[in-house]
Amino acid sequence: MLPTTRTSPTARGRGGATGAPPRPRRRRPGRWSAWWFLAPVTGYLVACYAYPLYRNVELSLREYTVRSFVQGGAPFAGLDNYRTVLADPTFGPAVAHTLVFTAASLAFQFTIGMALALFFQQHFPLSRTLRALILVPWLLPLIVSASTWSWLLNSDSGLVNAALGVVGVEPVNWLTSPRWSLVSVIVANVWIGIPFNLVVLHSGLQAIPAEVYEASALDGATGWQRFWSITFPLLRPVSAVTLLLGLIYTLKVFDIIWIMTRGGPTGSSTTLATWSYRLGFGNLLPEFGPGAAVGNLLIAAALVAGLGYLRAQWKQGLR
Amino acid sequence: MRAATRRSWWKTGVGLALTGLMLFPVYWMVNVSFTRDRDMRASPPHLFPADGTWDGYRAVLDQQLPYLGTSFLVGLGTVALTVALAAPAGYALAKLQPPGGPVLSFVLLIAQMIPGIIMAMGFYAGYLQLGVLNTLPGLILADSTLAVPFGVLIFTAFMSGIPDELTQAALVDGAGRLRTFWSVVLPVSRNSIVTVSLFAFLWSWSDFVYASTLAGGGEHQPITLGIYHYIGNNNQQWNAIMATAVVASVPAAVLLVLAQRYVSTGVTAGAVKD
């Protein structure tokens, strides 16, 4: 314990003088004073997290117009905005697209990230440098990645269609046909997510002791057997955390979809995040109430995913 | 021995190919940024900027410098605010065991999971009333939410590793908590300060959600909006759009080269418990 947390000598002396037993050290002024260091961040959390979230809930429960948004005095509407949103024909597809976008992104990011992590775990010249270079897509501003992919997938002059033309495939309207828009944004999102999966899984692989592999080599296990019966089970906690973090990040994805397709054409790549943005900011006449309602539904989904993440972290902490 | 060397060079070849495949879109961005307008719609597209042009970069210099300046200021402001808030908190959580500390850590973890688009709507409503919409401090404050919880977690993890003897010796020598933090803990935490600053800068530099909702109508707009307007207004001049994208990627590239090990520390420390 730190010296300052001890009961001060004067207090002990006084206790002795009256003959009373020494008081239990319940109050620890030293430990409470640590909150001086935490006060700024606590105030910040209230102002910059709690307040915006509270405003968002309030927005979703009132009937806002542009006028009442500026001047105040919007009537209380209860759950009307939620009803509006749930009854909206966009709702079903938006939820479906969010699910498909998230599931497909996670599956491909994780599988490719795992394959690359296994490959780069081997020691060969330049392996460290190349592994660091693969981080680039993850560090680029999302608007840069999204506009680059927009151009790669351009119907008339994009490289992807040019390459498909070489093997005799007709050009595909990647971003402008409802059939392909969701696939296109998933491809871009997977590309951005691979490096993160690679790095985290790689650090997990590093933590597996080499002796385990040596023992299995003596037993004559093949590479594939080694992966399925050693690497994969031992990596499970790290994999769980990677997938759950990926889930939380992917639910939030907005920039890529908005920049590449704006959720279109005809809503074919609209997710809950882009829908919420379009309602609040993407139209000339903002619908703050429904926008906030969609946002709160998204938060609920993210929190469920988040609690799963914390459970995984906690379990891992117990090991 | 020689066979082993040959085998590992073969692996380097595969590694180079995989890295090349992953980085191909980045190469393509650079390639298009040098392509002349008249070659832009060539079929098949030119794989190298054979008759390259600097037109795109000239357009960046002419039109995008104010945006870059804004992003730079916002980035620096975000870094300063993030470190100022997160470092003391990390010190307290790591070294002083305050009552309620674990609860605060838990809140910070949850805070990282809130989608930015939802925060943006709340910020917008609040900023409108406070009159800080479309101002630099407003954008800095909003952008800092991307990095503060992460920063506290990184600082806590790092400062837990500082030996107790070091901080206790300072206390015994009569230094107060503040003095100990300032003169002992902060100097030895240089690596974590670099990691946190790096990510705070990159995230605010890359931010599009807060920029478009909270600064979209102001005079000072960051580079992400510069690119976004370019795509909207000017979709003929893809070399200018891609040149801006290349310039906007420079901080990421520079930071990756200069601070490689801090980057991997940040990626993994945020995600995995040791």
Coordinates of N, CA, C and O in Angstrom, one line a residue, chain B residues 9-66:
Chain B
W9 N 13.5 -18.3 -49.7 CA 13.4 -17.3 -50.8 C 12.1 -17.5 -51.6 O 11.4 -16.6 -52.0
W10 N 11.8 -18.8 -51.8 CA 10.5 -19.1 -52.5 C 9.3 -18.5 -51.7 O 8.4 -18.0 -52.3
K11 N 9.4 -18.6 -50.4 CA 8.4 -18.1 -49.5 C 8.3 -16.6 -49.6 O 7.3 -16.0 -49.6
T12 N 9.5 -16.0 -49.7 CA 9.5 -14.5 -49.9 C 8.8 -14.1 -51.2 O 8.0 -13.1 -51.2
G13 N 9.0 -15.0 -52.2 CA 8.3 -14.7 -53.5 C 6.8 -14.7 -53.3 O 6.1 -13.8 -53.7
V14 N 6.3 -15.8 -52.6 CA 4.9 -15.8 -52.4 C 4.4 -14.7 -51.5 O 3.4 -14.0 -51.8
G15 N 5.2 -14.3 -50.5 CA 4.9 -13.2 -49.6 C 4.8 -11.9 -50.4 O 3.8 -11.1 -50.2
L16 N 5.7 -11.7 -51.3 CA 5.7 -10.5 -52.2 C 4.4 -10.5 -53.0 O 3.8 -9.4 -53.1
A17 N 4.1 -11.6 -53.6 CA 2.9 -11.7 -54.4 C 1.6 -11.4 -53.6 O 0.8 -10.6 -54.0
L18 N 1.5 -11.9 -52.4 CA 0.4 -11.7 -51.6 C 0.3 -10.2 -51.2 O -0.8 -9.6 -51.3
T19 N 1.4 -9.7 -50.8 CA 1.5 -8.2 -50.4 C 1.1 -7.4 -51.6 O 0.3 -6.4 -51.5
G20 N 1.6 -7.7 -52.8 CA 1.3 -7.0 -54.0 C -0.2 -7.0 -54.3 O -0.8 -6.0 -54.6
L21 N -0.8 -8.2 -54.1 CA -2.2 -8.3 -54.4 C -3.0 -7.4 -53.4 O -3.9 -6.7 -53.8
M22 N -2.6 -7.4 -52.1 CA -3.3 -6.6 -51.1 C -3.1 -5.1 -51.4 O -4.0 -4.4 -51.2
L23 N -1.9 -4.8 -51.8 CA -1.7 -3.3 -52.0 C -2.0 -2.8 -53.4 O -1.8 -1.7 -53.7
F24 N -2.5 -3.8 -54.2 CA -2.8 -3.3 -55.6 C -3.7 -2.1 -55.7 O -3.4 -1.2 -56.5
P25 N -4.8 -2.1 -55.0 CA -5.7 -0.9 -55.0 C -4.9 0.4 -54.7 O -5.1 1.5 -55.3
V26 N -3.9 0.3 -53.8 CA -3.1 1.5 -53.4 C -2.3 1.9 -54.6 O -2.2 3.1 -55.0
Y27 N -1.7 0.9 -55.3 CA -0.9 1.2 -56.5 C -1.8 1.8 -57.5 O -1.4 2.8 -58.2
W28 N -3.0 1.3 -57.7 CA -3.9 1.8 -58.7 C -4.3 3.3 -58.4 O -4.4 4.1 -59.4
M29 N -4.4 3.6 -57.2 CA -4.7 5.0 -56.8 C -3.6 5.9 -57.3 O -3.8 6.9 -57.9
V30 N -2.3 5.5 -57.0 CA -1.2 6.3 -57.4 C -1.1 6.3 -59.0 O -0.9 7.4 -59.5
N31 N -1.4 5.2 -59.6 CA -1.3 5.2 -61.1 C -2.3 6.1 -61.7 O -2.0 6.9 -62.5
V32 N -3.6 6.1 -61.2 CA -4.6 6.9 -61.7 C -4.3 8.4 -61.5 O -4.6 9.3 -62.3
S33 N -3.6 8.7 -60.3 CA -3.4 10.1 -60.0 C -2.4 10.7 -61.0 O -2.4 11.9 -61.2
F34 N -1.6 9.9 -61.8 CA -0.7 10.4 -62.8 C -1.2 10.2 -64.2 O -0.5 10.6 -65.1
T35 N -2.4 9.7 -64.3 CA -2.9 9.4 -65.7 C -3.5 10.7 -66.3 O -4.2 11.4 -65.6
R36 N -3.2 10.9 -67.6 CA -3.8 12.0 -68.3 C -5.3 11.8 -68.5 O -5.8 10.7 -68.6
D37 N -6.0 13.0 -68.5 CA -7.5 12.9 -68.7 C -7.9 12.0 -69.9 O -8.8 11.2 -69.8
R38 N -7.1 12.2 -71.0 CA -7.6 11.5 -72.2 C -7.3 10.0 -72.1 O -7.9 9.3 -72.9
D39 N -6.4 9.6 -71.2 CA -6.2 8.2 -71.1 C -7.1 7.5 -70.0 O -7.0 6.3 -69.9
M40 N -7.8 8.4 -69.3 CA -8.6 7.9 -68.2 C -9.6 6.8 -68.6 O -9.8 5.9 -67.9
R41 N -10.2 7.0 -69.7 CA -11.2 6.0 -70.2 C -10.7 5.0 -71.2 O -11.5 4.4 -71.9
A42 N -9.3 5.0 -71.3 CA -8.7 4.0 -72.2 C -9.2 2.6 -71.9 O -9.4 2.2 -70.8
S43 N -9.3 1.8 -73.0 CA -9.7 0.4 -72.8 C -8.7 -0.4 -73.6 O -8.7 -0.2 -74.8
P44 N -7.9 -1.3 -73.0 CA -7.8 -1.5 -71.6 C -7.1 -0.4 -70.9 O -6.3 0.4 -71.5
P45 N -7.3 -0.2 -69.6 CA -6.7 0.9 -68.8 C -5.2 0.7 -68.8 O -4.6 -0.4 -68.9
H46 N -4.5 1.8 -68.8 CA -3.0 1.8 -68.8 C -2.5 1.3 -67.4 O -2.9 1.9 -66.4
L47 N -1.7 0.3 -67.4 CA -1.3 -0.3 -66.2 C -0.1 0.5 -65.5 O 0.1 0.4 -64.3
F48 N 0.6 1.3 -66.4 CA 1.6 2.2 -65.8 C 1.3 3.6 -66.3 O 0.8 3.8 -67.4
P49 N 1.6 4.6 -65.5 CA 1.4 6.0 -66.0 C 2.5 6.4 -67.0 O 3.4 7.2 -66.7
A50 N 2.5 5.7 -68.2 CA 3.6 5.9 -69.1 C 3.7 7.3 -69.6 O 4.8 7.9 -69.4
D51 N 2.7 8.0 -70.0 CA 2.7 9.4 -70.3 C 2.1 10.1 -69.2 O 1.0 10.7 -69.3
G52 N 2.8 10.1 -68.1 CA 2.2 10.6 -66.8 C 2.0 12.1 -66.9 O 2.6 12.8 -67.7
T53 N 1.2 12.6 -66.0 CA 0.9 14.0 -65.9 C 0.9 14.4 -64.4 O 0.6 13.6 -63.6
W54 N 1.3 15.7 -64.1 CA 1.3 16.2 -62.8 C 0.0 17.0 -62.6 O -0.2 17.6 -61.5
D55 N -0.9 17.0 -63.6 CA -2.1 17.8 -63.5 C -2.9 17.6 -62.2 O -3.3 18.6 -61.6
G56 N -3.0 16.4 -61.8 CA -3.8 16.0 -60.6 C -3.2 16.7 -59.4 O -3.9 17.3 -58.6
Y57 N -1.8 16.6 -59.3 CA -1.2 17.2 -58.2 C -1.2 18.7 -58.2 O -1.3 19.4 -57.2
R58 N -1.2 19.3 -59.4 CA -1.3 20.7 -59.5 C -2.7 21.2 -59.0 O -2.8 22.1 -58.3
A59 N -3.7 20.4 -59.3 CA -5.1 20.7 -58.8 C -5.1 20.6 -57.3 O -5.7 21.4 -56.6
V60 N -4.4 19.6 -56.7 CA -4.3 19.5 -55.3 C -3.7 20.8 -54.7 O -4.3 21.4 -53.7
L61 N -2.6 21.3 -55.3 CA -1.9 22.5 -54.7 C -2.9 23.7 -54.9 O -2.9 24.5 -54.0
D62 N -3.6 23.7 -56.0 CA -4.5 24.9 -56.2 C -5.7 24.9 -55.3 O -6.1 25.9 -54.8
Q63 N -6.2 23.7 -55.1 CA -7.6 23.7 -54.5 C -7.6 23.1 -53.1 O -8.6 23.3 -52.4
Q64 N -6.7 22.2 -52.8 CA -6.9 21.4 -51.6 C -6.1 21.8 -50.4 O -6.2 21.3 -49.3
L65 N -5.1 22.8 -50.6 CA -4.3 23.1 -49.4 C -5.0 23.6 -48.2 O -4.7 23.2 -47.1
P66 N -6.1 24.4 -48.3 CA -6.8 24.8 -47.1 C -7.4 23.6 -46.4 O -7.4 23.6 -45.1

